[in-house]
Amino acid sequence: MTDMDDEEPLLIAQGLTKWYGRQLGCRDVSLDLYEGEVMAVVGESGSGKTTLLQLLSAQLEATAGRVLYRMRDGVTRDLSILGEAERRFLARTDWGYVHQEPTLGLRMMVSAGANVGERLMAVGWRHYGKIRGAATNWLERVELDPARIDDTPQTYSGGMRQRLQIARNLVTHPRLVLMDEPTGGLDVSVQARLLDLLRGLVADLKLSAVIVTHDLAVARLLSDRIMVMKGGEVIETGLTDQVLDDPCKPYTQLLVASILPP
Amino acid sequence: MNTPAYNFAYLDEQTKRMIRRAILKAVAIPGYQVPFASREMPMPYGWGTGGVQVTAAILGPDDLLKVIDQGSDDTTNAVSIRKFFMKTAGARTTTSTRKATVIQTRHRIPEAPLGEHQILVFQVPIPEPLRFLEPRETETRRMHALAEYGLMHVKLYEDIARHGHIATTYAYPVKVDGRYVMDPSPTPKFDNPKMNDCAALQLFGAGREKRIYAIPPYTQVKSLDFDDHPFERYRADGTCALCGAADSFLDEVLTDDRGGRMFVCSDTDHCETRRSRRSGEPQQVSP
């Protein structure tokens, strides 16, 4: 095991603020994410969780603050000064982004195999057999039937689409995965299987992840650390178990208390 | 009072200059789609308004014009465009590929090799090769700018996954000069290799979509493919029933309603040249 204290963080956010005109998205959010670490961002609807995720993935430009990322060559760089080509290359090789709505993250008109293979082709794979082999392998890893590799995601159920989206993102072995409510809109048993799968993948691949969710159970199951947001600001942060077992802020206490006892 | 109500070759000189500027830019950046202010032409979109504007901008009084549609000189589209330039420019026309200096074409590249003195003008319906995979124009432009062409292979992958081979038979995407991916207009993929290292200047005009692009002479044009599924030319398995050509692109023609059919060359000039040469040979041999 490498000593975490000696290592630099993979992702650093400093004072991130986003105003949509006069409407606040989020204010003064800072975080450090280390390799292999999973951070959950929880909070009610409209608390700025998705805005934060889009700022971290450089899809939105911050009004103030900056995001730093340690590239594969070990140099930590400011994302805002990267060229667009570099940023897009990073986004489709070293990062994954899992949307809540799988139709946003998938190409619905092309087969599952092509969906998984797209990133590989984008980084220069030009051998059909190898691309298909990699796609088959990934479908198996996310527990999809490889026999359905030539079906379009339109014929897939909601849970299958979400697993396909995850496979599509992980095929280039990204180091950082950003997930926006990955289990939202799925029924409870499918959610449980998906969470199980995610937990396994995150551990196997030593992924760093930021998971936005309003479901504290998801946060408890997957994350090492947690950040509670309200009204665009971070109100509490710490180790997941600590925050959920012993919440300090009234809002966090309310959140924790609102979970129905099993 | 006998002066015509329009300029030489229909378009006014300012419009021609605008189109020529777009053409020059297109030639300077092979395969890049240059936007231009496409004009309303006295024919419907889909009839070759882009090609007609390009031709009008480059046509001079000394040019010899040939117009083909699906390889043929005598189909409606070819006849009406040829008449258009005869009327508006007094242009001299020909059906001979060898003699023509400007050839406007729809759906084919002539069989006879083209020379440095010739310009081939293509009519293009949809210039954007990525259109059916990525509907957003803002996004496709960005992808061209950053040379992100993985998506083009997704289409070819889909073909193989569904049909076992690359089933795209026309408008087969090519990479021009190692940089821009380009739609060669709906020509059969049989014609793709002819674009590579071609001595003639190739201009593409899309009237409705307002884009001009070009392949300068002697430019490398490569058809996209996979290592294990290389690009293959496609040609109907047969010979021309009229001239016996075994290497030209063939049209299949139904001859009756009882299953009768024949293959003939799609390039009518190529077919006629071969036939006249064949019927001419015995005369030369005879004493």
CSV table of C-alpha atoms in Angstrom, one decimal, chain A residues 84-85 88 92 107 109-111 113-114 118 121-122 126-129 131-132 150 152, chain B residues 133-134 139 142-143 146 148 150-151 153-154 157-158 160-162 225-229:
chain,number,residue,atom,x,y,z
A,84,GLU,CA,-10.4,22.0,-25.7
A,85,ALA,CA,-8.9,19.1,-27.7
A,88,ARG,CA,-12.2,16.3,-24.6
A,92,ARG,CA,-13.2,10.2,-23.2
A,107,ARG,CA,-26.3,6.2,-28.5
A,109,MET,CA,-29.7,4.0,-32.4
A,110,VAL,CA,-26.6,1.9,-32.5
A,111,SER,CA,-25.9,-1.5,-31.0
A,113,GLY,CA,-21.3,-3.4,-29.0
A,114,ALA,CA,-20.8,-0.1,-30.9
A,118,GLU,CA,-17.0,3.9,-29.4
A,121,MET,CA,-12.5,3.6,-31.8
A,122,ALA,CA,-12.1,7.3,-30.7
A,126,ARG,CA,-9.1,0.0,-35.9
A,127,HIS,CA,-9.5,-3.8,-35.6
A,128,TYR,CA,-13.1,-4.9,-35.6
A,129,GLY,CA,-12.4,-8.3,-33.9
A,131,ILE,CA,-13.1,-4.0,-30.5
A,132,ARG,CA,-15.8,-6.6,-30.4
A,150,ASP,CA,-25.9,-6.5,-31.5
A,152,THR,CA,-29.7,-1.5,-29.6
B,133,LEU,CA,-24.7,9.8,-36.1
B,134,GLU,CA,-24.5,13.3,-34.6
B,139,GLU,CA,-20.9,19.3,-32.4
B,142,ARG,CA,-16.2,20.8,-33.4
B,143,MET,CA,-15.4,17.1,-34.2
B,146,LEU,CA,-10.5,18.5,-33.4
B,148,GLU,CA,-12.4,13.4,-33.6
B,150,GLY,CA,-14.1,7.8,-33.9
B,151,LEU,CA,-17.8,8.1,-34.5
B,153,HIS,CA,-16.0,4.0,-37.4
B,154,VAL,CA,-19.0,3.4,-35.1
B,157,TYR,CA,-18.8,-1.2,-36.9
B,158,GLU,CA,-22.6,-1.1,-37.0
B,160,ILE,CA,-20.3,-5.3,-39.8
B,161,ALA,CA,-22.3,-6.2,-36.7
B,162,ARG,CA,-25.5,-6.2,-38.7
B,225,ASP,CA,-12.0,0.8,-42.9
B,226,PHE,CA,-11.0,-1.7,-40.3
B,227,ASP,CA,-7.7,-3.6,-40.3
B,228,ASP,CA,-9.6,-6.9,-40.4
B,229,HIS,CA,-12.4,-5.6,-42.7
